[in-house]
GROMACS .gro file of N, CA and C in nm:
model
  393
    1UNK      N    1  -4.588  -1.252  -1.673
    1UNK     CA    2  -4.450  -1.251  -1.631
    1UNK      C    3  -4.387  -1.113  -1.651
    2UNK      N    4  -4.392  -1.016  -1.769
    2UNK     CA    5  -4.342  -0.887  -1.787
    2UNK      C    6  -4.414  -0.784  -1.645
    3UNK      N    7  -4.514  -0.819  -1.640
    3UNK     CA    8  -4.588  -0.754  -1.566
    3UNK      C    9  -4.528  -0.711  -1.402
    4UNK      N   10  -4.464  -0.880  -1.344
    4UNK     CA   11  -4.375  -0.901  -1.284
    4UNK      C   12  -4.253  -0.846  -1.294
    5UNK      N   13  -4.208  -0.853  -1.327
    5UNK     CA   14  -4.053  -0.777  -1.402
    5UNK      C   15  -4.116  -0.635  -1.432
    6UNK      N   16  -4.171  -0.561  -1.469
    6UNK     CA   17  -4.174  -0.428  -1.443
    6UNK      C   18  -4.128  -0.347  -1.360
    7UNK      N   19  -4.294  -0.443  -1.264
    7UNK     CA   20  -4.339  -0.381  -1.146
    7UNK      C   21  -4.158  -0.409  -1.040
    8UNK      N   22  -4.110  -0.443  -1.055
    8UNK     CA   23  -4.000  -0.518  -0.990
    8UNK      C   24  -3.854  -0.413  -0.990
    9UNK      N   25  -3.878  -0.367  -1.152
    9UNK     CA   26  -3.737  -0.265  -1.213
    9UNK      C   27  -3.807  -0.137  -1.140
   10UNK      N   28  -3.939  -0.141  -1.114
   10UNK     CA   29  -4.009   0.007  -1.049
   10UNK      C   30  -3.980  -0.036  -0.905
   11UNK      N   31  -3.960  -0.105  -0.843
   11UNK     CA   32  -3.952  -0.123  -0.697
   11UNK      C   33  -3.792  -0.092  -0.690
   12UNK      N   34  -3.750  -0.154  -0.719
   12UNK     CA   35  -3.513  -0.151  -0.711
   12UNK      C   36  -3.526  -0.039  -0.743
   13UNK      N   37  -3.598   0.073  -0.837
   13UNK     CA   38  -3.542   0.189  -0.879
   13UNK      C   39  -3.611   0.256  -0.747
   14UNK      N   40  -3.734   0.228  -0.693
   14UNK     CA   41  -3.766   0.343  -0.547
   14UNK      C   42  -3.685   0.367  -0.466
   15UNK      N   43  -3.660   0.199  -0.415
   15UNK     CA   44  -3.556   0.189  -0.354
   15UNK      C   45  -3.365   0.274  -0.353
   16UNK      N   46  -3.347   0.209  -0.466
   16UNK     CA   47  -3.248   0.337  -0.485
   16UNK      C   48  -3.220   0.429  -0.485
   17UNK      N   49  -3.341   0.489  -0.484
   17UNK     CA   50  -3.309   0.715  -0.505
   17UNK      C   51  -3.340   0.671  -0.313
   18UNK      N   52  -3.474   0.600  -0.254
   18UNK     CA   53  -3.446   0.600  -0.115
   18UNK      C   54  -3.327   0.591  -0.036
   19UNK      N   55  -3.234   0.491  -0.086
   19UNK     CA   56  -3.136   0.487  -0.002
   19UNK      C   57  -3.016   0.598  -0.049
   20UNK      N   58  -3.045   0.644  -0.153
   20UNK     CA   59  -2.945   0.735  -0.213
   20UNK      C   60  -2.950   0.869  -0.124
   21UNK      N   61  -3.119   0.914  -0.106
   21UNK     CA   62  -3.149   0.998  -0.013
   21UNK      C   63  -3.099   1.020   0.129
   22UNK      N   64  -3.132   0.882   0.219
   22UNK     CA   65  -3.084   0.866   0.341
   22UNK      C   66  -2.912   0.922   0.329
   23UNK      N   67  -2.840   0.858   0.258
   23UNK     CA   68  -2.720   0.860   0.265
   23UNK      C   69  -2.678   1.005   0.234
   24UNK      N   70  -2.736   1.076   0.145
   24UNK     CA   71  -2.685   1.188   0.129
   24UNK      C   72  -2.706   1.293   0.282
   25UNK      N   73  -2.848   1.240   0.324
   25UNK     CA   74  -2.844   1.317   0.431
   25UNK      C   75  -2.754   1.275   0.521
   26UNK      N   76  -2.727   1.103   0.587
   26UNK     CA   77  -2.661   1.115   0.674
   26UNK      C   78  -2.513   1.174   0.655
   27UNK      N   79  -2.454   1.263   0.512
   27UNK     CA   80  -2.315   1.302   0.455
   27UNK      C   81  -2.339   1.438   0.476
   28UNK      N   82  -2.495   1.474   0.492
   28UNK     CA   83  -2.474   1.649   0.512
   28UNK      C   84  -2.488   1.638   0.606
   29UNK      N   85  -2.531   1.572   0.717
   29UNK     CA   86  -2.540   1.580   0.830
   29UNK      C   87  -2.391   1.566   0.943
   30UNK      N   88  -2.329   1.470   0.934
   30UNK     CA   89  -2.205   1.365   0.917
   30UNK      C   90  -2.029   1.475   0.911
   31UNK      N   91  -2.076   1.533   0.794
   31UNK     CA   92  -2.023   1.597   0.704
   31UNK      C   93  -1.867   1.486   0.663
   32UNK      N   94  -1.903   1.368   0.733
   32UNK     CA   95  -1.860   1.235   0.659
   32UNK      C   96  -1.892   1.119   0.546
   33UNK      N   97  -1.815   1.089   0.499
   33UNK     CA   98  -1.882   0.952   0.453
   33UNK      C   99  -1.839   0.808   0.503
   34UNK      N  100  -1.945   0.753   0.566
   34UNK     CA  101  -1.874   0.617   0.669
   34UNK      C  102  -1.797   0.557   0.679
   35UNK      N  103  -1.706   0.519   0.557
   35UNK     CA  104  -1.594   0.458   0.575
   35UNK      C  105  -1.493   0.563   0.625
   36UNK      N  106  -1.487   0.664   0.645
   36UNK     CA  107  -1.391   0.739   0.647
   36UNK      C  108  -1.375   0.762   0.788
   37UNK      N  109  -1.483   0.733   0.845
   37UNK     CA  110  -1.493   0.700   1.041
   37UNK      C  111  -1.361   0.646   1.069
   38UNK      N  112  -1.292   0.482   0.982
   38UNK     CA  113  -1.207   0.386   0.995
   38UNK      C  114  -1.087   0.421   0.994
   39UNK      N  115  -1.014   0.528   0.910
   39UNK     CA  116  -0.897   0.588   0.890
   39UNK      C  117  -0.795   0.571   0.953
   40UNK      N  118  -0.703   0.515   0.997
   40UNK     CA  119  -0.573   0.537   1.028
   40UNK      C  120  -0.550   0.670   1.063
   41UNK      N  121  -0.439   0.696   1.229
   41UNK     CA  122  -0.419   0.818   1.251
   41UNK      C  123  -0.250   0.804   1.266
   42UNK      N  124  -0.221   0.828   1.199
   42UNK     CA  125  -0.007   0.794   1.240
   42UNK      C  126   0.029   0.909   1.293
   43UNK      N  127   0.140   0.864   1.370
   43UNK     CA  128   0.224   1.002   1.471
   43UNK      C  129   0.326   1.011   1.380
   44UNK      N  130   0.355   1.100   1.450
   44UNK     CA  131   0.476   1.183   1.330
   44UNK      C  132   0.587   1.158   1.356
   45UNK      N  133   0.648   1.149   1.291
   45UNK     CA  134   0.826   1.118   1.273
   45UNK      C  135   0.873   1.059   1.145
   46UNK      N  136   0.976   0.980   1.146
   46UNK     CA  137   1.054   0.908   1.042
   46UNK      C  138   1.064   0.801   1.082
   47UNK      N  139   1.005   0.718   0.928
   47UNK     CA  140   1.033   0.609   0.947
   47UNK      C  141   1.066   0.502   0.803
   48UNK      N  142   1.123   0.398   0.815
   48UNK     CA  143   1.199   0.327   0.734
   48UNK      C  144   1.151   0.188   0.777
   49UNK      N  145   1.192   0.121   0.635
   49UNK     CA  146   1.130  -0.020   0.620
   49UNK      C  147   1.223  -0.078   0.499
   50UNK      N  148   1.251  -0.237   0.455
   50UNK     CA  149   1.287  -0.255   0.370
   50UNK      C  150   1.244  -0.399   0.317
   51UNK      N  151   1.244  -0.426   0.154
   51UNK     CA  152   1.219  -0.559   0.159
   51UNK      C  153   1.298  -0.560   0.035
   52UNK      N  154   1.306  -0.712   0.028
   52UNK     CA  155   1.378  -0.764  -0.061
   52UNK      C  156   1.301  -0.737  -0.208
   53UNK      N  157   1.389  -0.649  -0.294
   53UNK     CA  158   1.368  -0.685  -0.448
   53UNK      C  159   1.398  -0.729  -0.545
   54UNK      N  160   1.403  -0.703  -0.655
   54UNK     CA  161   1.491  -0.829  -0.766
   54UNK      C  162   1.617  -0.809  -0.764
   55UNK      N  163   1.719  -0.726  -0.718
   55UNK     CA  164   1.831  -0.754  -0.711
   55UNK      C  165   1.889  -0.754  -0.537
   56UNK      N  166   1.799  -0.688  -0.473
   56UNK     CA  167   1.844  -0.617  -0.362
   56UNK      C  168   1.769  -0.599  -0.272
   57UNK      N  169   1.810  -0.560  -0.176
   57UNK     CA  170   1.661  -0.486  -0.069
   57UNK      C  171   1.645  -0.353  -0.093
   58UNK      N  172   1.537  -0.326  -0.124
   58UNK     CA  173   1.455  -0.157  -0.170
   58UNK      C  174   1.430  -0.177  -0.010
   59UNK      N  175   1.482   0.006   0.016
   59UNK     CA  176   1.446   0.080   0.154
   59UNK      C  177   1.357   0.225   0.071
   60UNK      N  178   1.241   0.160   0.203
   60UNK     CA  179   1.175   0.339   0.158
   60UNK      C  180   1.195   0.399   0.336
   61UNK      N  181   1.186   0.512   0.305
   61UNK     CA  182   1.164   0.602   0.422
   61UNK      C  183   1.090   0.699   0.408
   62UNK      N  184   1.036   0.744   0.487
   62UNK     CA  185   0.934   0.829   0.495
   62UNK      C  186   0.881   0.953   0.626
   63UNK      N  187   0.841   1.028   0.597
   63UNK     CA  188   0.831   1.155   0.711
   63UNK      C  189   0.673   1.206   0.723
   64UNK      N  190   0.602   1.196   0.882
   64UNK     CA  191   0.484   1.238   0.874
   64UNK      C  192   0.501   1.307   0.963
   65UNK      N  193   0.456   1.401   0.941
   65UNK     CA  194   0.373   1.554   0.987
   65UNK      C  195   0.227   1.603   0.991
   66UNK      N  196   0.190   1.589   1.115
   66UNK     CA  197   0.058   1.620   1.147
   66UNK      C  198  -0.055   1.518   1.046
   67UNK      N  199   0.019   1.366   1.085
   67UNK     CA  200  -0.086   1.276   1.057
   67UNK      C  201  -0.055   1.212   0.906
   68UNK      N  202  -0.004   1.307   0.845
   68UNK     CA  203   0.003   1.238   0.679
   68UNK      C  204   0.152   1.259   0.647
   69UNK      N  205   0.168   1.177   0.547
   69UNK     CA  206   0.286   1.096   0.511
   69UNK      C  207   0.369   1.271   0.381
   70UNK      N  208   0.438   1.321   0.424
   70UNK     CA  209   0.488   1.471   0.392
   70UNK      C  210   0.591   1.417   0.317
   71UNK      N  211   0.735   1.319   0.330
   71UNK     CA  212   0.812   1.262   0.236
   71UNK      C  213   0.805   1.186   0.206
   72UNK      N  214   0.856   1.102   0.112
   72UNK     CA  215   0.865   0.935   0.084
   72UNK      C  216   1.025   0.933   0.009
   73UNK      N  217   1.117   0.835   0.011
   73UNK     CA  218   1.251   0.828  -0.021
   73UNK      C  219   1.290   0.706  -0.021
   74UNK      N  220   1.325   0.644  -0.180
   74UNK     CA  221   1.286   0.539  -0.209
   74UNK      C  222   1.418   0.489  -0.251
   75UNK      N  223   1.534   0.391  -0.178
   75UNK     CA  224   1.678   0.355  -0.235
   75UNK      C  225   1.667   0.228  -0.271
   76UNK      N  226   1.692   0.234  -0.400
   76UNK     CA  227   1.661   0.096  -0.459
   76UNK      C  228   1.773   0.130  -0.531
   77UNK      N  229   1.892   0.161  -0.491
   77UNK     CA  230   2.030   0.176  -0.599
   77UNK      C  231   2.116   0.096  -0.668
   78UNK      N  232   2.074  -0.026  -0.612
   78UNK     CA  233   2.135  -0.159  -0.631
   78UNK      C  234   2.059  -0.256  -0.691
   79UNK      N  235   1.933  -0.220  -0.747
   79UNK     CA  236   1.802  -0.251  -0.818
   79UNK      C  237   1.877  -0.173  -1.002
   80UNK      N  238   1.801  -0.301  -1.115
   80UNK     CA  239   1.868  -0.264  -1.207
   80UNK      C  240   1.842  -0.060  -1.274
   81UNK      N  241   1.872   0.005  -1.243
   81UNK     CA  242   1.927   0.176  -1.255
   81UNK      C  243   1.754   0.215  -1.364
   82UNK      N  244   1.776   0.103  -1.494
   82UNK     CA  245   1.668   0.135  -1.604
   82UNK      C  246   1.530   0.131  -1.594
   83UNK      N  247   1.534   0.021  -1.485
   83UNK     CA  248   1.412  -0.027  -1.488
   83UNK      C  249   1.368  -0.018  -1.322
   84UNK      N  250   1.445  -0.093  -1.216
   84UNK     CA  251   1.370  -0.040  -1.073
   84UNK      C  252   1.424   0.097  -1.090
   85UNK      N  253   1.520   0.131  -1.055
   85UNK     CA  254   1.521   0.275  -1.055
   85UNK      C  255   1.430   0.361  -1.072
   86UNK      N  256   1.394   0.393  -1.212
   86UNK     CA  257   1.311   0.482  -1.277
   86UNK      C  258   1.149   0.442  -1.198
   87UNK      N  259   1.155   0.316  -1.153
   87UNK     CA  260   1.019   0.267  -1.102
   87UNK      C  261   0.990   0.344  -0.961
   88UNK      N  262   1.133   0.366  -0.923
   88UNK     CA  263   1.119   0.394  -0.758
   88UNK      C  264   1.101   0.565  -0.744
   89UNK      N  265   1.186   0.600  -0.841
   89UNK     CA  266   1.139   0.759  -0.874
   89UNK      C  267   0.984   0.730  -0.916
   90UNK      N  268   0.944   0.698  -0.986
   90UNK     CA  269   0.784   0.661  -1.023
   90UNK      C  270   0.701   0.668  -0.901
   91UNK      N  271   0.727   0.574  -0.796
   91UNK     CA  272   0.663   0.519  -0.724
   91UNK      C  273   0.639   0.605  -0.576
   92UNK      N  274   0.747   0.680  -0.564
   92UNK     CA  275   0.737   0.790  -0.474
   92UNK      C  276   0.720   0.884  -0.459
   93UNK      N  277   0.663   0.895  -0.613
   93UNK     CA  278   0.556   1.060  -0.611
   93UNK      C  279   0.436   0.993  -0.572
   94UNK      N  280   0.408   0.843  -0.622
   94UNK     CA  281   0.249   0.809  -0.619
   94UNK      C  282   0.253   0.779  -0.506
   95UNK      N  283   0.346   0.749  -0.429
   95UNK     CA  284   0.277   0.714  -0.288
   95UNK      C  285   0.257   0.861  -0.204
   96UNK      N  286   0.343   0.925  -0.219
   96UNK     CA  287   0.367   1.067  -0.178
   96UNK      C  288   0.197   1.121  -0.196
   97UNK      N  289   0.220   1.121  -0.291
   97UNK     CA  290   0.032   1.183  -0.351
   97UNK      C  291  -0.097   1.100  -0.309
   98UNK      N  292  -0.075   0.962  -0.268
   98UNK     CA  293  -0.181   0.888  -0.209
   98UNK      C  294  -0.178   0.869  -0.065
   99UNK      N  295  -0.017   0.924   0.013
   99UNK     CA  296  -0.059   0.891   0.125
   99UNK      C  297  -0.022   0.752   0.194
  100UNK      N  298   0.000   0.681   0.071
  100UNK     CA  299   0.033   0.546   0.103
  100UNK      C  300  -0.003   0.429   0.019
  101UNK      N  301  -0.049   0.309   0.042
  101UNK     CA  302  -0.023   0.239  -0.148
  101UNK      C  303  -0.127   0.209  -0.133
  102UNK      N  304  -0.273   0.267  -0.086
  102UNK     CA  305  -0.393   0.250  -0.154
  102UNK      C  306  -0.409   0.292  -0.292
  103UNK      N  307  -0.429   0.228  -0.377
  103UNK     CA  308  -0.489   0.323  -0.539
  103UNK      C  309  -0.322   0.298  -0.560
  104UNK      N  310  -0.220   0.271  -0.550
  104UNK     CA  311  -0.052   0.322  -0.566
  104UNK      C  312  -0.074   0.204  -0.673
  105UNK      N  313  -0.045   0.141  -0.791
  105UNK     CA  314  -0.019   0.082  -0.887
  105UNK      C  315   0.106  -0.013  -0.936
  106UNK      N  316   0.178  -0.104  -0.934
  106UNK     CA  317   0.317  -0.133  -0.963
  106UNK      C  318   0.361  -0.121  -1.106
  107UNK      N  319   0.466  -0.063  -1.127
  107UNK     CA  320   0.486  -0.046  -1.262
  107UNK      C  321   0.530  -0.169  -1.341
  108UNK      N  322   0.481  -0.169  -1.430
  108UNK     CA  323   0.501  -0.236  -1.579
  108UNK      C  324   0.657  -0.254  -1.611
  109UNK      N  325   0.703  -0.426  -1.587
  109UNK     CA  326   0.831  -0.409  -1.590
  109UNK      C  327   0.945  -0.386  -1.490
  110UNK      N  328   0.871  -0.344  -1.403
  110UNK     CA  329   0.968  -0.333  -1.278
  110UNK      C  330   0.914  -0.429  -1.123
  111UNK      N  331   0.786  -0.513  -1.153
  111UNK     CA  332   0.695  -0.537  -1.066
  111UNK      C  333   0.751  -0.616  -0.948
  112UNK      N  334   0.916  -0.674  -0.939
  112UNK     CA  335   0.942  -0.752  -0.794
  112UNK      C  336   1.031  -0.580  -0.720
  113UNK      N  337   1.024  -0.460  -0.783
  113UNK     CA  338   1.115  -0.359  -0.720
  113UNK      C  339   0.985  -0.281  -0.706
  114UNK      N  340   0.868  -0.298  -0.729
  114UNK     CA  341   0.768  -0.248  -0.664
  114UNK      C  342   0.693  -0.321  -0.583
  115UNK      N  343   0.665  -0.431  -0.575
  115UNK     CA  344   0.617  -0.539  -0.434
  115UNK      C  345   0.670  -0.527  -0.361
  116UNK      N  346   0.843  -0.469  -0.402
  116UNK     CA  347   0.944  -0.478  -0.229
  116UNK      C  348   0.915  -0.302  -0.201
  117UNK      N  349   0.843  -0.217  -0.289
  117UNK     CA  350   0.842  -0.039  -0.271
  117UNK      C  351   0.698  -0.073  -0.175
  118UNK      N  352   0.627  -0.109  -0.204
  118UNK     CA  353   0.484  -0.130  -0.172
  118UNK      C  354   0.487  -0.212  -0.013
  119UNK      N  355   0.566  -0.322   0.004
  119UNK     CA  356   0.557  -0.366   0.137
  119UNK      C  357   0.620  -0.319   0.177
  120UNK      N  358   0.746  -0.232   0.143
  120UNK     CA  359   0.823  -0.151   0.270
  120UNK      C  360   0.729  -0.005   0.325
  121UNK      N  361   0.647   0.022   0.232
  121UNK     CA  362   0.570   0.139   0.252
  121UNK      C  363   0.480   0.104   0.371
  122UNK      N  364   0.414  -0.044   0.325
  122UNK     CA  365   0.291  -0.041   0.387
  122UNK      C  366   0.372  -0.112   0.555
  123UNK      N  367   0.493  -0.146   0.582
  123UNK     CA  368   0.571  -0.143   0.689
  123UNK      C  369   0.603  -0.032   0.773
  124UNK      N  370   0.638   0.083   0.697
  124UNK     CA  371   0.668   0.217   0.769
  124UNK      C  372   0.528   0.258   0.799
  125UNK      N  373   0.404   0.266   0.751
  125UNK     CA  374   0.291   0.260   0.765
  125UNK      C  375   0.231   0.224   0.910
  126UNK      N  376   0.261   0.079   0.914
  126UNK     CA  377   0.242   0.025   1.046
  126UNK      C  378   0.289   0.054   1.204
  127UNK      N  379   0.427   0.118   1.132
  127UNK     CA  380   0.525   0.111   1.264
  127UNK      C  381   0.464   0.279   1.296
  128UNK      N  382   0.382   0.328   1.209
  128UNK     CA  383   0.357   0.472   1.269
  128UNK      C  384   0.196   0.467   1.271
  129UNK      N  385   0.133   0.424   1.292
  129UNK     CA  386  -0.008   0.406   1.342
  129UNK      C  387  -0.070   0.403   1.459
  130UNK      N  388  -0.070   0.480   1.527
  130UNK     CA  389  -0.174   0.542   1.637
  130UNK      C  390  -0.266   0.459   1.678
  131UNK      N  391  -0.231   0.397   1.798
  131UNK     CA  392  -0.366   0.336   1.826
  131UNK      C  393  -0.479   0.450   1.935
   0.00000   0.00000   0.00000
């Protein structure tokens, strides 16, 4: 039975540097990596979205230039000042810096004034997507 199971951890490991190989070549070759074929292309302009948050409706707006998302502007003023507030300043550098709310996080404490930052994003998102 070990003998089996060896020979087995020696086969998954060939395998692996093999396919590790292929892939690297098809990335120097490519000078992609495949998922990145899928990408979203948005046209540029301004655009705005809003959804309801714990006190209010959070509006984000946002500005793209040559494909990527250049501002983000996040009014949640009527959201409690301590806690969405500070979330929405939070939240619009990280989307700013990601582009949009892939990887974007909701903060701790503020989480129904970031579900409404996050779907208004991923709304302005939509309404500027290139087919």
């Amino acid at each position: 039975m070990k003998k089996h199971t060896a020979r087995n951890v020696i086969l998954m490991a060939i395998l692996d540097v093999a396919l590790g190989i292929v892939l690297s070549l098809y990335i120097a070759s490519t000078g992609t990596v495949p998922a990145a074929d899928n990408a979203d292309t948005y046209a540029d302009g301004a655009y705005s979205a809003s959804a309801q948050g714990y006190k209010s409706e959070v509006t984000v707006m946002i500005n793209i230039t040559g494909g990527k998302v250049t501002n983000v502007q996040i009014d949640a003023g009527d959201e409690t000042p301590e806690v969405g507030g500070k979330a929405a300043e939070s939240l619009a550098r990280s989307l700013l810096d990601a582009g949009g709310t892939a990887g974007v996080d909701t903060v701790s404490g503020a989480t129904m004034t970031s579900n409404a930052v996050l779907s208004a994003m991923d709304a302005c998102l939509a309404q500027a997507v290139q087919e």
